[in-house]
Short mmCIF file of N, CA and C in Angstrom, two decimals:
data_model
loop_
_atom_site.label_atom_id
_atom_site.label_comp_id
_atom_site.label_asym_id
_atom_site.label_seq_id
_atom_site.Cartn_x
_atom_site.Cartn_y
_atom_site.Cartn_z
N UNK A 16 -40.13 -19.15 -26.35
CA UNK A 16 -39.21 -19.60 -25.32
C UNK A 16 -38.10 -18.56 -25.15
N UNK A 17 -37.69 -18.36 -23.94
CA UNK A 17 -36.65 -17.39 -23.60
C UNK A 17 -35.30 -18.10 -23.68
N UNK A 18 -34.33 -17.47 -24.38
CA UNK A 18 -33.03 -18.12 -24.45
C UNK A 18 -32.22 -17.83 -23.18
N UNK A 19 -31.13 -18.56 -23.02
CA UNK A 19 -30.34 -18.50 -21.78
C UNK A 19 -29.80 -17.10 -21.50
N UNK A 20 -29.37 -16.40 -22.55
CA UNK A 20 -28.83 -15.05 -22.34
C UNK A 20 -29.89 -14.12 -21.77
N UNK A 21 -31.13 -14.26 -22.28
CA UNK A 21 -32.23 -13.43 -21.76
C UNK A 21 -32.52 -13.78 -20.31
N UNK A 22 -32.46 -15.06 -19.97
CA UNK A 22 -32.70 -15.49 -18.59
C UNK A 22 -31.71 -14.84 -17.65
N UNK A 23 -30.42 -14.90 -18.00
CA UNK A 23 -29.40 -14.33 -17.12
C UNK A 23 -29.52 -12.81 -17.03
N UNK A 24 -29.90 -12.17 -18.14
CA UNK A 24 -30.10 -10.72 -18.12
C UNK A 24 -31.27 -10.35 -17.21
N UNK A 25 -32.35 -11.14 -17.28
CA UNK A 25 -33.50 -10.87 -16.41
C UNK A 25 -33.15 -11.05 -14.94
N UNK A 26 -32.39 -12.09 -14.64
CA UNK A 26 -32.00 -12.34 -13.25
C UNK A 26 -31.14 -11.19 -12.73
N UNK A 27 -30.22 -10.69 -13.57
CA UNK A 27 -29.38 -9.57 -13.13
C UNK A 27 -30.21 -8.32 -12.85
N UNK A 28 -31.31 -8.14 -13.58
CA UNK A 28 -32.15 -6.95 -13.39
C UNK A 28 -33.10 -7.08 -12.21
N UNK A 29 -33.28 -8.30 -11.69
CA UNK A 29 -34.19 -8.48 -10.56
C UNK A 29 -33.63 -7.75 -9.34
N UNK A 30 -34.50 -7.08 -8.59
CA UNK A 30 -33.99 -6.38 -7.41
C UNK A 30 -33.45 -7.37 -6.39
N UNK A 31 -32.44 -6.94 -5.68
CA UNK A 31 -31.89 -7.78 -4.61
C UNK A 31 -32.95 -7.94 -3.53
N UNK A 32 -32.83 -8.99 -2.76
CA UNK A 32 -33.79 -9.23 -1.69
C UNK A 32 -33.75 -8.07 -0.70
N UNK A 33 -34.90 -7.60 -0.36
CA UNK A 33 -35.01 -6.51 0.61
C UNK A 33 -34.61 -7.02 1.99
N UNK A 34 -34.17 -6.12 2.87
CA UNK A 34 -33.78 -6.57 4.21
C UNK A 34 -34.88 -7.34 4.93
N UNK A 35 -36.15 -6.96 4.73
CA UNK A 35 -37.22 -7.70 5.39
C UNK A 35 -37.33 -9.12 4.84
N UNK A 36 -37.02 -9.31 3.55
CA UNK A 36 -36.99 -10.66 3.00
C UNK A 36 -35.84 -11.45 3.59
N UNK A 37 -34.71 -10.80 3.79
CA UNK A 37 -33.57 -11.48 4.41
C UNK A 37 -33.96 -11.98 5.80
N UNK A 38 -34.62 -11.12 6.55
CA UNK A 38 -35.04 -11.48 7.91
C UNK A 38 -36.07 -12.61 7.87
N UNK A 39 -36.98 -12.54 6.90
CA UNK A 39 -38.01 -13.56 6.79
C UNK A 39 -37.40 -14.91 6.44
N UNK A 40 -36.50 -14.93 5.44
CA UNK A 40 -35.87 -16.20 5.06
C UNK A 40 -34.97 -16.73 6.18
N UNK A 41 -34.32 -15.86 6.92
CA UNK A 41 -33.50 -16.30 8.06
C UNK A 41 -34.39 -16.95 9.11
N UNK A 42 -35.55 -16.38 9.34
CA UNK A 42 -36.48 -16.97 10.32
C UNK A 42 -36.98 -18.33 9.85
N UNK A 43 -37.23 -18.46 8.56
CA UNK A 43 -37.72 -19.72 8.01
C UNK A 43 -36.64 -20.79 7.89
N UNK A 44 -35.38 -20.40 8.02
CA UNK A 44 -34.27 -21.34 7.83
C UNK A 44 -34.18 -22.38 8.95
N UNK A 45 -34.74 -22.08 10.10
CA UNK A 45 -34.61 -22.99 11.24
C UNK A 45 -35.78 -23.98 11.27
N UNK A 46 -35.50 -25.28 11.39
CA UNK A 46 -36.57 -26.28 11.39
C UNK A 46 -37.53 -26.15 12.59
N UNK A 47 -37.04 -25.72 13.73
CA UNK A 47 -37.91 -25.54 14.88
C UNK A 47 -38.93 -24.45 14.61
N UNK A 48 -38.47 -23.35 14.01
CA UNK A 48 -39.39 -22.25 13.71
C UNK A 48 -40.40 -22.66 12.64
N UNK A 49 -39.97 -23.45 11.66
CA UNK A 49 -40.93 -23.93 10.65
C UNK A 49 -41.96 -24.84 11.30
N UNK A 50 -41.54 -25.66 12.24
CA UNK A 50 -42.48 -26.54 12.95
C UNK A 50 -43.48 -25.71 13.76
N UNK A 51 -43.00 -24.65 14.37
CA UNK A 51 -43.90 -23.77 15.14
C UNK A 51 -44.93 -23.15 14.19
N UNK A 52 -44.50 -22.69 13.04
CA UNK A 52 -45.44 -22.10 12.08
C UNK A 52 -46.48 -23.13 11.64
N UNK A 53 -46.05 -24.36 11.43
CA UNK A 53 -46.97 -25.42 11.05
C UNK A 53 -48.01 -25.66 12.14
N UNK A 54 -47.57 -25.63 13.39
CA UNK A 54 -48.51 -25.79 14.51
C UNK A 54 -49.52 -24.64 14.54
N UNK A 55 -49.05 -23.44 14.25
CA UNK A 55 -49.92 -22.28 14.31
C UNK A 55 -50.88 -22.20 13.12
N UNK A 56 -50.67 -23.03 12.11
CA UNK A 56 -51.63 -23.12 11.02
C UNK A 56 -52.99 -23.60 11.52
N UNK A 57 -52.95 -24.46 12.53
CA UNK A 57 -54.18 -25.03 13.08
C UNK A 57 -55.00 -24.00 13.83
N UNK A 58 -54.34 -23.24 14.72
CA UNK A 58 -55.06 -22.28 15.55
C UNK A 58 -54.05 -21.46 16.35
N UNK A 59 -54.51 -20.38 16.95
CA UNK A 59 -53.68 -19.61 17.87
C UNK A 59 -53.32 -20.52 19.05
N UNK A 60 -52.14 -20.29 19.62
CA UNK A 60 -51.70 -21.15 20.72
C UNK A 60 -51.01 -20.31 21.78
N UNK A 61 -51.14 -20.75 23.03
CA UNK A 61 -50.39 -20.16 24.12
C UNK A 61 -48.94 -20.60 23.99
N UNK A 62 -48.03 -19.76 24.46
CA UNK A 62 -46.60 -20.07 24.36
C UNK A 62 -46.29 -21.42 25.01
N UNK A 63 -46.90 -21.71 26.14
CA UNK A 63 -46.64 -22.99 26.82
C UNK A 63 -47.09 -24.17 25.95
N UNK A 64 -48.17 -24.00 25.20
CA UNK A 64 -48.62 -25.07 24.30
C UNK A 64 -47.69 -25.22 23.10
N UNK A 65 -47.15 -24.11 22.63
CA UNK A 65 -46.18 -24.16 21.53
C UNK A 65 -44.95 -24.92 21.98
N UNK A 66 -44.53 -24.68 23.21
CA UNK A 66 -43.29 -25.28 23.74
C UNK A 66 -43.43 -26.77 24.05
N UNK A 67 -44.64 -27.22 24.31
CA UNK A 67 -44.85 -28.59 24.80
C UNK A 67 -44.19 -29.69 23.96
N UNK A 68 -44.30 -29.69 22.64
CA UNK A 68 -43.73 -30.81 21.88
C UNK A 68 -42.21 -30.77 21.69
N UNK A 69 -41.58 -29.70 22.13
CA UNK A 69 -40.15 -29.55 21.89
C UNK A 69 -39.34 -29.87 23.14
N UNK A 70 -38.19 -30.50 22.94
CA UNK A 70 -37.30 -30.83 24.05
C UNK A 70 -36.33 -29.67 24.26
N UNK A 71 -36.88 -28.52 24.60
CA UNK A 71 -36.04 -27.35 24.89
C UNK A 71 -36.76 -26.48 25.91
N UNK A 72 -36.02 -25.58 26.48
CA UNK A 72 -36.57 -24.74 27.54
C UNK A 72 -37.59 -23.74 26.98
N UNK A 73 -38.41 -23.23 27.87
CA UNK A 73 -39.38 -22.21 27.51
C UNK A 73 -38.66 -20.95 27.03
N UNK A 74 -37.50 -20.66 27.60
CA UNK A 74 -36.70 -19.50 27.18
C UNK A 74 -36.24 -19.67 25.74
N UNK A 75 -35.83 -20.87 25.37
CA UNK A 75 -35.39 -21.13 23.99
C UNK A 75 -36.55 -20.97 23.01
N UNK A 76 -37.71 -21.48 23.38
CA UNK A 76 -38.90 -21.33 22.53
C UNK A 76 -39.26 -19.86 22.41
N UNK A 77 -39.15 -19.12 23.51
CA UNK A 77 -39.45 -17.69 23.48
C UNK A 77 -38.52 -16.94 22.52
N UNK A 78 -37.25 -17.36 22.46
CA UNK A 78 -36.32 -16.74 21.50
C UNK A 78 -36.76 -17.04 20.06
N UNK A 79 -37.15 -18.27 19.81
CA UNK A 79 -37.64 -18.63 18.48
C UNK A 79 -38.88 -17.80 18.13
N UNK A 80 -39.79 -17.67 19.09
CA UNK A 80 -41.00 -16.89 18.85
C UNK A 80 -40.67 -15.42 18.60
N UNK A 81 -39.68 -14.91 19.28
CA UNK A 81 -39.26 -13.52 19.08
C UNK A 81 -38.73 -13.30 17.66
N UNK A 82 -37.97 -14.27 17.17
CA UNK A 82 -37.44 -14.18 15.80
C UNK A 82 -38.58 -14.22 14.79
N UNK A 83 -39.54 -15.11 15.02
CA UNK A 83 -40.70 -15.20 14.13
C UNK A 83 -41.52 -13.90 14.16
N UNK A 84 -41.67 -13.34 15.35
CA UNK A 84 -42.42 -12.08 15.49
C UNK A 84 -41.67 -10.93 14.82
N UNK A 85 -40.36 -10.86 15.01
CA UNK A 85 -39.56 -9.80 14.38
C UNK A 85 -39.64 -9.86 12.86
N UNK A 86 -39.77 -11.07 12.31
CA UNK A 86 -39.88 -11.25 10.87
C UNK A 86 -41.31 -11.01 10.38
N UNK A 87 -42.24 -10.81 11.32
CA UNK A 87 -43.63 -10.56 10.96
C UNK A 87 -44.43 -11.81 10.66
N UNK A 88 -43.86 -12.98 10.94
CA UNK A 88 -44.54 -14.23 10.64
C UNK A 88 -45.61 -14.58 11.67
N UNK A 89 -45.44 -14.09 12.88
CA UNK A 89 -46.45 -14.30 13.93
C UNK A 89 -46.66 -12.98 14.67
N UNK A 90 -47.78 -12.93 15.37
CA UNK A 90 -48.00 -11.83 16.31
C UNK A 90 -48.23 -12.46 17.67
N UNK A 91 -47.97 -11.69 18.69
CA UNK A 91 -48.16 -12.19 20.07
C UNK A 91 -49.00 -11.18 20.84
N UNK A 92 -49.86 -11.69 21.69
CA UNK A 92 -50.67 -10.81 22.54
C UNK A 92 -50.89 -11.48 23.89
N UNK A 93 -51.10 -10.64 24.89
CA UNK A 93 -51.41 -11.15 26.23
C UNK A 93 -52.91 -11.34 26.36
N UNK A 94 -53.28 -12.49 26.88
CA UNK A 94 -54.67 -12.78 27.23
C UNK A 94 -54.63 -13.28 28.66
N UNK A 95 -54.94 -12.39 29.57
CA UNK A 95 -54.81 -12.73 30.99
C UNK A 95 -53.34 -12.87 31.34
N UNK A 96 -52.98 -14.01 31.93
CA UNK A 96 -51.58 -14.24 32.30
C UNK A 96 -50.80 -14.96 31.22
N UNK A 97 -51.47 -15.33 30.15
CA UNK A 97 -50.81 -16.10 29.08
C UNK A 97 -50.50 -15.22 27.88
N UNK A 98 -49.43 -15.58 27.20
CA UNK A 98 -49.08 -14.93 25.95
C UNK A 98 -49.46 -15.87 24.82
N UNK A 99 -50.24 -15.37 23.86
CA UNK A 99 -50.73 -16.17 22.76
C UNK A 99 -50.02 -15.79 21.47
N UNK A 100 -49.86 -16.78 20.61
CA UNK A 100 -49.20 -16.59 19.33
C UNK A 100 -50.20 -16.84 18.21
N UNK A 101 -50.12 -16.00 17.19
CA UNK A 101 -51.03 -16.12 16.05
C UNK A 101 -50.20 -16.03 14.77
N UNK A 102 -50.48 -16.92 13.85
CA UNK A 102 -49.81 -16.91 12.55
C UNK A 102 -50.28 -15.69 11.75
N UNK A 103 -49.34 -15.04 11.07
CA UNK A 103 -49.64 -13.90 10.20
C UNK A 103 -49.29 -14.30 8.77
N UNK A 104 -50.19 -15.02 8.09
CA UNK A 104 -49.86 -15.56 6.77
C UNK A 104 -49.60 -14.48 5.71
N UNK A 105 -50.14 -13.31 5.88
CA UNK A 105 -49.91 -12.23 4.92
C UNK A 105 -48.45 -11.81 4.83
N UNK A 106 -47.69 -12.10 5.87
CA UNK A 106 -46.27 -11.71 5.87
C UNK A 106 -45.46 -12.49 4.85
N UNK A 107 -45.97 -13.60 4.38
CA UNK A 107 -45.26 -14.39 3.37
C UNK A 107 -45.51 -13.88 1.96
N UNK A 108 -46.40 -12.91 1.80
CA UNK A 108 -46.75 -12.42 0.47
C UNK A 108 -45.54 -11.88 -0.28
N UNK A 109 -44.72 -11.08 0.37
CA UNK A 109 -43.54 -10.50 -0.31
C UNK A 109 -42.58 -11.59 -0.76
N UNK A 110 -42.37 -12.60 0.09
CA UNK A 110 -41.46 -13.70 -0.28
C UNK A 110 -42.05 -14.52 -1.42
N UNK A 111 -43.35 -14.74 -1.38
CA UNK A 111 -44.01 -15.50 -2.45
C UNK A 111 -43.89 -14.77 -3.77
N UNK A 112 -44.13 -13.48 -3.75
CA UNK A 112 -44.02 -12.67 -4.97
C UNK A 112 -42.60 -12.71 -5.51
N UNK A 113 -41.64 -12.58 -4.62
CA UNK A 113 -40.24 -12.61 -5.04
C UNK A 113 -39.88 -13.96 -5.67
N UNK A 114 -40.31 -15.05 -5.03
CA UNK A 114 -39.98 -16.38 -5.53
C UNK A 114 -40.70 -16.70 -6.84
N UNK A 115 -41.91 -16.18 -7.02
CA UNK A 115 -42.65 -16.45 -8.25
C UNK A 115 -41.95 -15.85 -9.46
N UNK A 116 -41.14 -14.84 -9.24
CA UNK A 116 -40.38 -14.26 -10.34
C UNK A 116 -39.46 -15.27 -11.00
N UNK A 117 -39.05 -16.27 -10.28
CA UNK A 117 -38.16 -17.29 -10.84
C UNK A 117 -38.93 -18.36 -11.60
N UNK A 118 -40.23 -18.45 -11.37
CA UNK A 118 -41.04 -19.47 -12.04
C UNK A 118 -41.36 -19.14 -13.49
N UNK A 119 -41.04 -17.93 -13.93
CA UNK A 119 -41.38 -17.54 -15.30
C UNK A 119 -40.42 -18.09 -16.34
N UNK A 120 -39.33 -18.69 -15.89
CA UNK A 120 -38.33 -19.20 -16.83
C UNK A 120 -38.51 -20.69 -17.05
N UNK A 121 -38.28 -21.10 -18.30
CA UNK A 121 -38.26 -22.52 -18.58
C UNK A 121 -36.97 -23.08 -18.00
N UNK A 122 -37.00 -24.30 -17.48
CA UNK A 122 -35.75 -24.87 -16.98
C UNK A 122 -34.77 -25.07 -18.13
N UNK A 123 -33.52 -24.87 -17.82
CA UNK A 123 -32.48 -25.04 -18.84
C UNK A 123 -32.18 -26.53 -18.97
N UNK A 124 -32.32 -27.04 -20.17
CA UNK A 124 -32.03 -28.45 -20.44
C UNK A 124 -30.54 -28.57 -20.72
N UNK A 125 -29.80 -29.11 -19.77
CA UNK A 125 -28.35 -29.20 -19.90
C UNK A 125 -27.93 -30.16 -21.01
N UNK A 126 -28.74 -31.18 -21.28
CA UNK A 126 -28.41 -32.08 -22.38
C UNK A 126 -28.48 -31.34 -23.71
N UNK A 127 -29.52 -30.54 -23.90
CA UNK A 127 -29.62 -29.73 -25.12
C UNK A 127 -28.46 -28.75 -25.21
N UNK A 128 -28.11 -28.16 -24.08
CA UNK A 128 -27.00 -27.21 -24.05
C UNK A 128 -25.69 -27.90 -24.45
N UNK A 129 -25.49 -29.11 -23.94
CA UNK A 129 -24.28 -29.87 -24.29
C UNK A 129 -24.24 -30.19 -25.78
N UNK A 130 -25.38 -30.60 -26.35
CA UNK A 130 -25.43 -30.88 -27.79
C UNK A 130 -25.15 -29.61 -28.59
N UNK A 131 -25.67 -28.50 -28.13
CA UNK A 131 -25.41 -27.22 -28.79
C UNK A 131 -23.91 -26.92 -28.79
N UNK A 132 -23.27 -27.08 -27.64
CA UNK A 132 -21.83 -26.81 -27.55
C UNK A 132 -21.03 -27.75 -28.43
N UNK A 133 -21.42 -29.01 -28.44
CA UNK A 133 -20.71 -29.97 -29.30
C UNK A 133 -20.84 -29.59 -30.77
N UNK A 134 -22.03 -29.13 -31.16
CA UNK A 134 -22.24 -28.73 -32.56
C UNK A 134 -21.44 -27.47 -32.88
N UNK A 135 -21.39 -26.54 -31.93
CA UNK A 135 -20.68 -25.28 -32.16
C UNK A 135 -19.18 -25.48 -32.25
N UNK A 136 -18.67 -26.38 -31.44
CA UNK A 136 -17.22 -26.55 -31.36
C UNK A 136 -16.73 -27.81 -32.07
N UNK A 137 -17.59 -28.42 -32.87
CA UNK A 137 -17.18 -29.61 -33.61
C UNK A 137 -16.12 -29.24 -34.65
N UNK A 138 -15.21 -30.14 -34.85
CA UNK A 138 -14.13 -29.92 -35.82
C UNK A 138 -14.73 -30.02 -37.22
N UNK A 139 -14.70 -28.91 -38.00
CA UNK A 139 -15.29 -28.95 -39.35
C UNK A 139 -14.65 -30.01 -40.24
N UNK A 140 -13.39 -30.35 -40.01
CA UNK A 140 -12.71 -31.35 -40.82
C UNK A 140 -13.27 -32.73 -40.58
N UNK A 141 -13.83 -32.98 -39.36
CA UNK A 141 -14.33 -34.31 -39.04
C UNK A 141 -15.65 -34.61 -39.74
N UNK A 142 -16.34 -33.59 -40.22
CA UNK A 142 -17.61 -33.83 -40.90
C UNK A 142 -17.41 -34.15 -42.38
N UNK A 143 -16.17 -34.13 -42.88
CA UNK A 143 -15.90 -34.45 -44.30
C UNK A 143 -15.78 -35.90 -44.53
#
């Protein structure tokens, strides 16, 4: 088991999030964009079909799609007069790898930590 000091030392040594991760997490922060990604899990969709379930303008949906595309989460292509959106699941690989780094630590049991502190700072005279 890794002690708490080692955990904090490991976290300090972890590289800071790369700018592309910042952009990816910013894109994922919006619930509308997450809903769009969920829809695109099923299949590629035309922009008008993506917009249909939302109570917002096509321009607003297009802005959301632009943010998703800039983050690499989707790609867009023209097919005739329509613009189609496709999920790019590989773009989540860097974020997944980064987040898995945190899974290697055992959770800190605060109750155990409290008992440890009480034992460390107990008045030696009270145990007599």
